[in-house]
Coordinates of C-alpha atoms in Angstrom, one line a residue:
X26 CA 0.0 0.1 0.4
X27 CA 1.5 3.6 -1.1
X28 CA 2.3 5.9 2.0
X29 CA -0.2 8.7 2.1
X30 CA 1.7 11.9 2.6
X31 CA -0.3 15.4 3.8
X32 CA 1.7 18.5 3.4
X33 CA 0.1 21.7 5.1
X34 CA 1.3 24.9 3.3
X35 CA 1.6 27.5 5.9
X36 CA 1.8 30.1 2.6
X37 CA -0.6 31.1 0.3
X38 CA -0.7 28.3 -3.0
X39 CA -1.7 29.5 -6.7
X40 CA -1.9 32.7 -9.1
X41 CA 0.0 34.4 -6.7
X42 CA 2.4 33.4 -4.0
X43 CA 5.9 33.3 -2.9
X44 CA 8.8 31.3 -2.1
X45 CA 7.6 28.9 1.0
X46 CA 4.3 28.6 -1.8
X47 CA 6.1 28.0 -4.4
X48 CA 8.3 24.9 -2.6
X49 CA 5.0 23.8 -1.3
X50 CA 3.8 23.6 -4.7
X51 CA 6.8 21.6 -6.5
X52 CA 6.9 19.9 -3.7
X53 CA 3.7 19.0 -4.0
X54 CA 4.3 18.0 -7.5
X55 CA 7.2 15.4 -7.1
X56 CA 5.6 13.3 -4.6
X57 CA 2.9 13.1 -6.1
X58 CA 4.7 11.2 -8.7
X59 CA 5.9 8.4 -6.0
X60 CA 2.9 8.6 -3.5
X61 CA -0.7 9.5 -2.9
X62 CA -0.6 13.3 -2.0
X63 CA -2.7 16.3 -1.0
X64 CA -1.4 19.8 -0.5
X65 CA -3.6 21.8 2.1
X66 CA -3.4 25.3 1.5
X67 CA -4.9 28.2 3.5
X68 CA -8.3 29.6 3.0
X69 CA -9.6 29.1 -0.6
X70 CA -7.7 26.3 -3.1
X71 CA -7.3 27.4 -6.4
X72 CA -9.1 25.0 -8.3
X73 CA -6.5 24.3 -11.3
X74 CA -4.0 23.2 -8.6
X75 CA -5.3 19.6 -8.7
X76 CA -4.3 19.2 -12.2
X77 CA -1.2 18.1 -11.3
X78 CA -1.7 15.0 -10.1
X79 CA -2.3 16.0 -6.4
X80 CA -5.2 16.5 -4.4
X81 CA -5.6 20.8 -3.1
X82 CA -8.3 20.9 -0.3
X83 CA -8.3 24.5 1.7
X84 CA -7.9 25.1 5.7
X85 CA -7.8 27.7 8.1
X86 CA -5.2 28.6 10.0
X87 CA -5.8 27.7 13.4
X88 CA -8.6 25.7 13.1
X89 CA -8.1 21.9 13.6
X90 CA -11.3 21.0 12.2
X91 CA -11.0 21.9 9.0
X92 CA -7.7 19.2 8.9
X93 CA -8.3 17.2 11.4
X94 CA -9.8 14.8 8.2
X95 CA -7.5 14.6 6.1
X96 CA -4.5 14.5 9.2
X97 CA -6.2 11.0 10.4
X98 CA -5.7 9.8 6.5
X99 CA -2.7 10.5 5.9
X100 CA 1.0 8.4 6.6
X101 CA 3.4 11.3 6.4
X102 CA 2.8 14.6 7.4
X103 CA 4.8 17.5 5.7
X104 CA 4.7 21.0 7.1
X105 CA 7.1 23.9 7.4
X106 CA 7.8 25.2 11.2
X107 CA 4.8 27.7 12.1
X108 CA 2.6 25.1 11.4
X109 CA 2.8 23.6 15.1
X110 CA 2.0 26.4 16.2
X111 CA -1.7 26.4 14.7
X112 CA -2.1 22.3 15.0
X113 CA 0.4 21.2 18.5
X114 CA -2.2 18.3 17.9
X115 CA -0.1 17.4 15.3
X116 CA 2.6 16.4 17.5
X117 CA 0.4 14.0 19.3
X118 CA -0.8 11.8 16.4
X119 CA 0.7 8.5 15.3
X120 CA 1.9 9.8 12.2
X121 CA 5.0 10.3 10.5
X122 CA 5.9 13.9 10.9
X123 CA 8.3 16.1 8.5
X124 CA 9.8 19.4 9.8
X125 CA 10.5 21.4 6.2
X126 CA 13.2 24.3 8.0
X127 CA 14.6 25.3 4.8
X128 CA 13.4 29.0 6.8
X129 CA 15.1 30.1 9.4
X130 CA 12.5 31.3 11.7
X131 CA 14.2 32.4 14.3
X132 CA 16.7 35.0 11.6
X133 CA 14.1 36.7 10.3
X134 CA 11.8 36.6 13.1
X135 CA 14.5 39.2 14.7
X136 CA 15.1 40.9 11.7
X137 CA 11.7 41.4 11.0
X138 CA 11.4 44.1 14.1
X139 CA 14.8 46.4 13.9
X140 CA 11.9 49.7 15.0
X141 CA 12.2 47.8 18.2
X142 CA 14.3 47.8 21.2
X143 CA 15.5 44.6 23.1
X144 CA 13.3 45.5 26.2
X145 CA 10.3 45.7 23.9
X146 CA 11.6 42.2 22.2
X147 CA 12.4 40.4 24.8
X148 CA 8.9 38.9 25.9
X149 CA 7.5 38.1 22.3
X150 CA 10.6 36.8 21.9
X151 CA 10.5 34.1 24.3
X152 CA 7.0 33.7 23.6
X153 CA 8.5 32.7 19.9
X154 CA 11.4 30.3 21.8
X155 CA 8.6 29.1 23.9
X156 CA 6.6 27.6 20.1
X157 CA 9.8 26.7 18.2
X158 CA 10.6 24.4 21.1
X159 CA 7.7 22.0 19.7
X160 CA 9.4 21.7 16.5
X161 CA 12.9 20.6 17.9
X162 CA 10.5 17.8 19.6
X163 CA 8.2 16.6 17.3
X164 CA 9.7 15.7 13.9
X165 CA 10.9 11.9 13.1
X166 CA 12.4 13.6 10.3
X167 CA 13.2 16.9 9.2
X168 CA 14.0 18.8 6.3
X169 CA 16.5 21.8 5.2
X170 CA 18.3 23.4 2.2
X171 CA 21.7 23.6 2.5
X172 CA 24.8 22.0 4.4
X173 CA 25.6 25.6 6.8
X174 CA 21.7 25.3 7.7
X175 CA 21.8 21.8 8.4
X176 CA 25.2 22.2 11.0
X177 CA 22.6 25.0 12.7
X178 CA 19.9 22.2 13.1
X179 CA 22.1 19.5 14.4
X180 CA 22.6 22.0 16.7
X181 CA 19.4 22.8 18.3
X182 CA 18.1 19.3 17.7
X183 CA 21.4 18.2 20.3
X184 CA 20.1 20.8 22.2
X185 CA 17.1 20.1 22.4
X186 CA 17.9 16.6 23.8
X187 CA 17.3 14.7 19.6
X188 CA 21.0 14.0 19.3
X189 CA 21.1 11.0 21.9
X190 CA 22.2 7.2 22.7
X191 CA 18.3 6.6 20.2
X192 CA 19.1 8.4 17.4
X193 CA 23.0 7.7 17.4
X194 CA 22.8 4.4 17.7
X195 CA 20.2 4.4 14.4
X196 CA 21.9 6.4 12.3
X197 CA 25.7 7.8 12.7
X198 CA 25.4 10.2 10.7
X199 CA 22.2 11.4 11.4
X200 CA 21.1 11.5 7.7
X201 CA 18.2 10.0 8.5
X202 CA 16.7 12.7 11.4
X203 CA 18.0 15.8 9.4
X204 CA 18.8 16.2 5.5
X205 CA 19.0 18.5 2.7
X206 CA 16.9 19.0 0.7
X207 CA 16.7 22.7 -0.5
X208 CA 15.2 24.2 -3.6
X209 CA 15.0 23.4 -7.1
X210 CA 14.3 23.6 -11.2
X211 CA 10.9 23.4 -12.9
X212 CA 11.9 20.9 -15.7
X213 CA 11.0 22.8 -18.2
X214 CA 12.4 26.2 -19.8
X215 CA 10.7 29.9 -19.6
X216 CA 8.1 30.3 -22.4
X217 CA 7.6 33.7 -23.6
X218 CA 3.4 34.5 -23.9
X219 CA 3.6 38.1 -23.8
X220 CA 6.1 41.3 -22.8
X221 CA 5.4 42.6 -19.2
X222 CA 7.8 44.6 -18.2
X223 CA 9.2 46.0 -21.8
X224 CA 7.4 48.6 -24.0
X225 CA 4.4 47.4 -20.9
X226 CA 5.4 50.0 -17.7
X227 CA 5.2 53.4 -18.2
X228 CA 9.2 54.7 -18.3
X229 CA 10.8 51.9 -19.8
X230 CA 11.2 51.3 -23.5
X231 CA 11.0 47.9 -25.7
X232 CA 14.7 48.1 -26.1
X233 CA 15.7 49.3 -22.4
X234 CA 18.1 46.4 -20.5
X235 CA 16.1 45.7 -17.3
X236 CA 17.5 44.8 -13.6
X237 CA 15.4 42.6 -12.1
X238 CA 14.7 42.5 -8.5
X239 CA 12.9 39.4 -7.8
X240 CA 10.6 38.9 -4.2
X241 CA 10.2 41.5 -2.1
X242 CA 12.1 44.4 -0.1
X243 CA 12.6 42.5 3.8
X244 CA 14.3 43.9 6.3
X245 CA 17.7 41.4 5.6
X246 CA 17.7 42.7 2.3
X247 CA 20.1 45.6 0.3
X248 CA 18.0 47.4 -1.8
X249 CA 19.7 51.1 -1.4
X250 CA 23.3 49.7 -2.7
X251 CA 21.0 48.5 -6.2
X252 CA 19.4 52.1 -6.0
X253 CA 22.6 53.6 -5.6
X254 CA 24.3 51.6 -8.6
X255 CA 22.3 52.2 -10.7
X256 CA 22.4 56.0 -10.3
X257 CA 26.5 55.5 -11.0
X258 CA 25.5 52.8 -13.9
X259 CA 23.7 56.2 -15.5
X260 CA 26.3 58.1 -16.1
X261 CA 27.8 55.6 -18.3
X262 CA 23.9 54.5 -20.2
X263 CA 21.1 55.5 -20.0
X264 CA 18.7 52.8 -20.9
X265 CA 19.8 50.9 -17.9
X266 CA 15.7 50.0 -16.1
X267 CA 15.8 48.3 -12.6
X268 CA 12.6 47.6 -11.7
X269 CA 11.1 45.7 -7.8
X270 CA 8.2 44.0 -9.6
X271 CA 6.8 42.0 -5.7
X272 CA 7.1 45.0 -3.3
X273 CA 3.2 43.9 -1.4
X274 CA 3.4 40.1 -0.3
X275 CA 0.9 38.4 -2.2
X276 CA 0.1 36.4 1.5
X277 CA -2.0 39.3 4.1
X278 CA -0.3 38.0 7.0
X279 CA 3.1 38.7 5.7
X280 CA 1.5 42.2 3.8
X281 CA 1.3 44.0 7.1
X282 CA 5.5 43.0 7.8
X283 CA 7.8 45.6 7.6
X284 CA 9.7 46.2 4.8
X285 CA 12.9 48.4 3.0
X286 CA 10.1 49.5 0.6
X287 CA 9.0 53.2 1.5
X288 CA 12.9 54.1 2.2
X289 CA 13.9 52.6 -1.1
X290 CA 11.2 54.6 -3.1
X291 CA 12.5 57.7 -1.4
X292 CA 15.6 56.8 -2.2
X293 CA 15.1 56.5 -5.6
X294 CA 13.6 59.9 -6.1
X295 CA 16.5 61.8 -3.7
X296 CA 18.5 60.4 -6.9
X297 CA 15.9 61.7 -9.5
X298 CA 15.4 57.9 -10.3
X299 CA 12.0 56.9 -9.5
X300 CA 10.0 55.8 -13.0
X301 CA 13.4 56.7 -15.1
X302 CA 15.2 54.4 -13.6
X303 CA 14.1 52.4 -10.8
X304 CA 10.6 50.9 -10.5
X305 CA 8.4 49.8 -8.3
X306 CA 5.6 47.7 -9.0
X307 CA 2.8 45.5 -6.5
X308 CA 3.4 41.9 -7.0
X309 CA 3.4 39.5 -10.6
X310 CA 1.0 36.7 -11.1
X311 CA 2.6 33.4 -11.0
X312 CA 1.7 32.2 -14.4
X313 CA 3.8 36.0 -16.0
X314 CA 6.7 35.1 -14.1
X315 CA 8.0 32.8 -16.9
X316 CA 7.6 36.3 -19.0
X317 CA 9.1 38.5 -16.1
X318 CA 12.2 36.6 -16.1
X319 CA 12.3 36.5 -20.0
X320 CA 12.4 40.8 -20.4
X321 CA 14.7 40.9 -18.0
X322 CA 18.9 41.2 -19.1
X323 CA 19.9 40.5 -15.1
X324 CA 19.2 39.4 -11.7
X325 CA 19.9 41.0 -8.3
X326 CA 19.8 38.9 -5.2
X327 CA 21.9 41.7 -2.7
X328 CA 21.4 41.7 1.0
X329 CA 23.0 42.3 4.1
X330 CA 25.9 40.8 6.4
X331 CA 23.8 39.4 9.2
X332 CA 22.4 36.0 10.9
X333 CA 19.7 35.7 8.2
X334 CA 22.5 35.8 5.9
X335 CA 24.7 33.1 7.5
X336 CA 21.4 30.7 7.2
X337 CA 18.6 31.8 4.0
X338 CA 18.9 30.2 0.7
X339 CA 17.4 32.5 -1.1
X340 CA 14.5 30.7 -3.5
X341 CA 13.9 33.4 -6.8
X342 CA 17.9 32.5 -7.7
X343 CA 16.9 29.3 -9.2
X344 CA 14.1 31.0 -11.5
X345 CA 16.5 33.1 -12.4
X346 CA 18.7 30.3 -13.1
X347 CA 16.3 28.6 -15.0
X348 CA 15.9 31.8 -17.7
X349 CA 19.6 31.4 -18.2
X350 CA 19.2 35.4 -16.6
X351 CA 22.8 35.9 -15.2
X352 CA 23.0 37.0 -10.9
X353 CA 25.3 40.3 -9.6
X354 CA 24.4 37.9 -6.1
X355 CA 26.0 40.0 -2.6
X356 CA 28.4 37.1 -0.8
X357 CA 27.9 35.2 2.3
X358 CA 25.0 33.6 1.4
X359 CA 23.8 29.5 0.3
X360 CA 23.4 31.1 -2.9
X361 CA 25.4 33.2 -3.5
X362 CA 28.4 30.0 -3.3
X363 CA 26.0 28.1 -6.3
X364 CA 26.4 31.7 -8.3
X365 CA 29.7 30.9 -7.9
X366 CA 30.5 27.1 -8.0
X367 CA 28.1 27.8 -11.9
X368 CA 30.2 30.6 -12.8
X369 CA 26.2 32.0 -13.9
X370 CA 27.0 35.1 -12.0
X371 CA 29.3 37.1 -9.9
X372 CA 29.6 37.9 -6.5
X373 CA 29.9 41.3 -4.7
X374 CA 30.8 42.5 -1.5
X375 CA 28.3 43.7 1.2
X376 CA 27.1 47.3 0.1
X377 CA 29.3 47.7 -2.3
X378 CA 28.3 50.2 -5.2
X379 CA 31.0 50.2 -7.0
X380 CA 31.0 46.1 -7.4
X381 CA 27.6 46.5 -8.0
X382 CA 27.6 48.4 -11.0
X383 CA 30.7 47.2 -12.3
X384 CA 29.3 43.5 -12.4
X385 CA 25.9 44.7 -13.8
X386 CA 27.5 46.4 -17.2
X387 CA 30.3 43.3 -17.3
X388 CA 27.4 41.5 -17.4
X389 CA 25.8 43.3 -20.1
X390 CA 28.8 43.7 -22.0
X391 CA 29.3 39.7 -22.1
X392 CA 28.8 38.2 -26.1
X393 CA 24.3 36.2 -26.2
X394 CA 25.0 32.9 -24.7
X395 CA 28.7 33.3 -23.1
X396 CA 27.0 32.0 -20.3
X397 CA 25.5 29.1 -22.0
X398 CA 26.9 25.8 -21.4
X399 CA 27.1 27.1 -17.8
X400 CA 23.4 27.6 -17.2
X401 CA 22.7 24.4 -18.8
X402 CA 24.9 22.6 -16.2
X403 CA 23.1 24.4 -13.5
X404 CA 20.0 23.1 -14.8
X405 CA 20.9 19.8 -15.1
X406 CA 22.0 19.7 -11.4
X407 CA 19.2 21.4 -9.7
X408 CA 16.8 20.5 -10.5
X409 CA 13.3 19.5 -8.0
X410 CA 13.1 16.2 -8.4
X411 CA 16.8 16.0 -7.6
X412 CA 16.9 18.2 -4.4
X413 CA 13.4 16.2 -2.7
X414 CA 15.1 13.0 -3.8
X415 CA 15.8 12.4 0.7
X416 CA 12.0 13.3 0.9
X417 CA 10.9 10.4 -1.4
X418 CA 13.0 7.7 0.4
X419 CA 11.3 8.9 3.5
X420 CA 8.2 8.7 2.2
X421 CA 9.0 5.5 0.3
X422 CA 9.7 4.0 3.4
X423 CA 8.2 6.3 6.4
X424 CA 9.6 6.1 9.8
X425 CA 9.3 6.8 13.1
X426 CA 12.1 8.7 14.9
X427 CA 14.1 6.0 17.0
X428 CA 13.4 8.5 20.7
X429 CA 9.9 8.8 19.4
X430 CA 8.9 5.2 19.6
X431 CA 6.9 3.7 22.3
X432 CA 9.7 2.2 24.9
X433 CA 12.5 4.7 22.9
X434 CA 10.2 7.6 23.6
X435 CA 9.4 6.3 27.1
X436 CA 13.0 6.0 27.3
X437 CA 14.7 9.1 27.0
X438 CA 14.8 11.5 29.3
X439 CA 15.1 14.0 27.0
X440 CA 12.0 14.1 25.3
X441 CA 8.9 15.0 26.1
X442 CA 5.9 16.1 23.9
X443 CA 4.8 19.5 24.3
X444 CA 0.8 19.6 24.8
X445 CA -1.1 22.4 25.1
X446 CA -0.9 23.2 29.0
X447 CA 2.7 22.7 28.7
X448 CA 3.3 25.2 26.6
X449 CA 0.9 27.8 28.4
X450 CA 2.3 26.9 31.5
X451 CA 6.3 27.5 30.2
X452 CA 5.1 30.5 28.9
X453 CA 3.8 31.4 32.1
X454 CA 7.3 31.1 33.6
X455 CA 8.6 33.0 31.4
X456 CA 6.4 35.9 31.3
X457 CA 6.7 35.8 35.3
X458 CA 10.6 36.0 35.2
X459 CA 10.5 39.1 32.8
X460 CA 8.5 40.3 35.3
X461 CA 10.7 39.9 37.9
X462 CA 13.6 40.3 36.1
X463 CA 12.4 44.2 35.2
X464 CA 11.5 44.3 39.1
X465 CA 14.7 43.7 40.0
X466 CA 16.1 46.3 37.4
X467 CA 13.4 48.8 39.0
X468 CA 14.7 48.4 42.6
X469 CA 18.4 48.3 41.3
X470 CA 17.8 52.0 39.8
X471 CA 16.4 53.2 43.2
X472 CA 17.8 54.1 46.2
X473 CA 16.9 51.0 48.4
X474 CA 19.9 49.0 46.3
X475 CA 22.3 52.2 46.2
X476 CA 21.6 52.9 50.5
X477 CA 22.6 48.7 50.7
X478 CA 25.1 48.5 48.4
X479 CA 27.0 51.5 50.6
X480 CA 26.0 49.7 53.6
X481 CA 27.2 46.3 52.5
X482 CA 30.1 48.3 51.5
X483 CA 31.3 50.3 54.9
X484 CA 30.5 47.0 56.5
X485 CA 33.1 45.0 54.6
X486 CA 35.1 48.3 55.3
X487 CA 34.7 47.0 59.1
X488 CA 35.7 43.9 58.7
X489 CA 39.3 44.2 57.3
X490 CA 40.0 46.9 59.8

């Protein structure tokens, strides 16, 4: 009997979608070739999705009744990390739970709140840590996107007691506990249906050179260097246009998050580039993304030097490679290493305006087709089918983690499946710790503690005398 797989996407999947939704969609397509697969998507499901060989159902985040029947019918459930916060019931069921940890949630969460002080963030951080603890304890198999992410996850799992005599004895490499399932490429080359940028966007001519910034303008990214670089390029050639087509996230939850969009638009305006050499859109439908890629000449992925950068795996770069679009990428993340490894663009330093400008000009000046062989090789190595192999293998032979099965779980002093009550109690205790720390800090700022320290100082001097 085939394994029944349920993939629960925490992000929207459909005509307009971002990286997490695209990932869930393509993993469902690949896994459906091997095992009966159902993709659960938040809110409404688009009927056209089911044409790709898997069932599609809608669900409501936080409402267990909208998922319970599908979960009960599954043998394996693949979830993004945050899904366990919406549905803690998943941790209590007798099924194989696969945790998709390709997105470094804590690093992103910290970066999304630069406007808050550490004191303002601390209570929310403690709550976030409580939420994330659940994923470390409940998985039977973990996915990540790069070897550096895997090292990070191994540290998290060790700190959570999941690297123990049971898991190590079963597999000293721990690949059966956590393995790589990065992003991949759609096997089909992009197909042009119509112009969507050149000669269409006001201010961009049919013969202009388009520099594409795919995706959003999140706080860890660096659109400012891109804008300043285009300002420099304007001195050498006036036909270069930088476009940000995706400034408004299709997921209503993410659309409320702070981004660099207002500041980036202000900088472009200040430099006299807004709607002349730098252009902003809202979001391109996924069905039009091929046209966007084929209307572009160079792609950018620029970021700051942060924890998020160290752990990130930027999905848009795979679309650039699929389209044969030369890439300028800031060094420091795993995807910039792919640019260098496959020779499909240039890596530049952090905030290096001159380097970015020079790299764009050099790539625009390169003979057409110069990198065709490099892109062909990259495409052959970076397919979704190849990327998903460890997950396919797991679904063909699903297994509970050795420290989550019967006597093993009860004999593992570190393993304790967290119930909702446990989580609530821990959150309450952490909140009390915050209150006590604030009270102590207030006392330390007051005259009482100063007086007590003065008395203690006098006593020490007397006893020494």
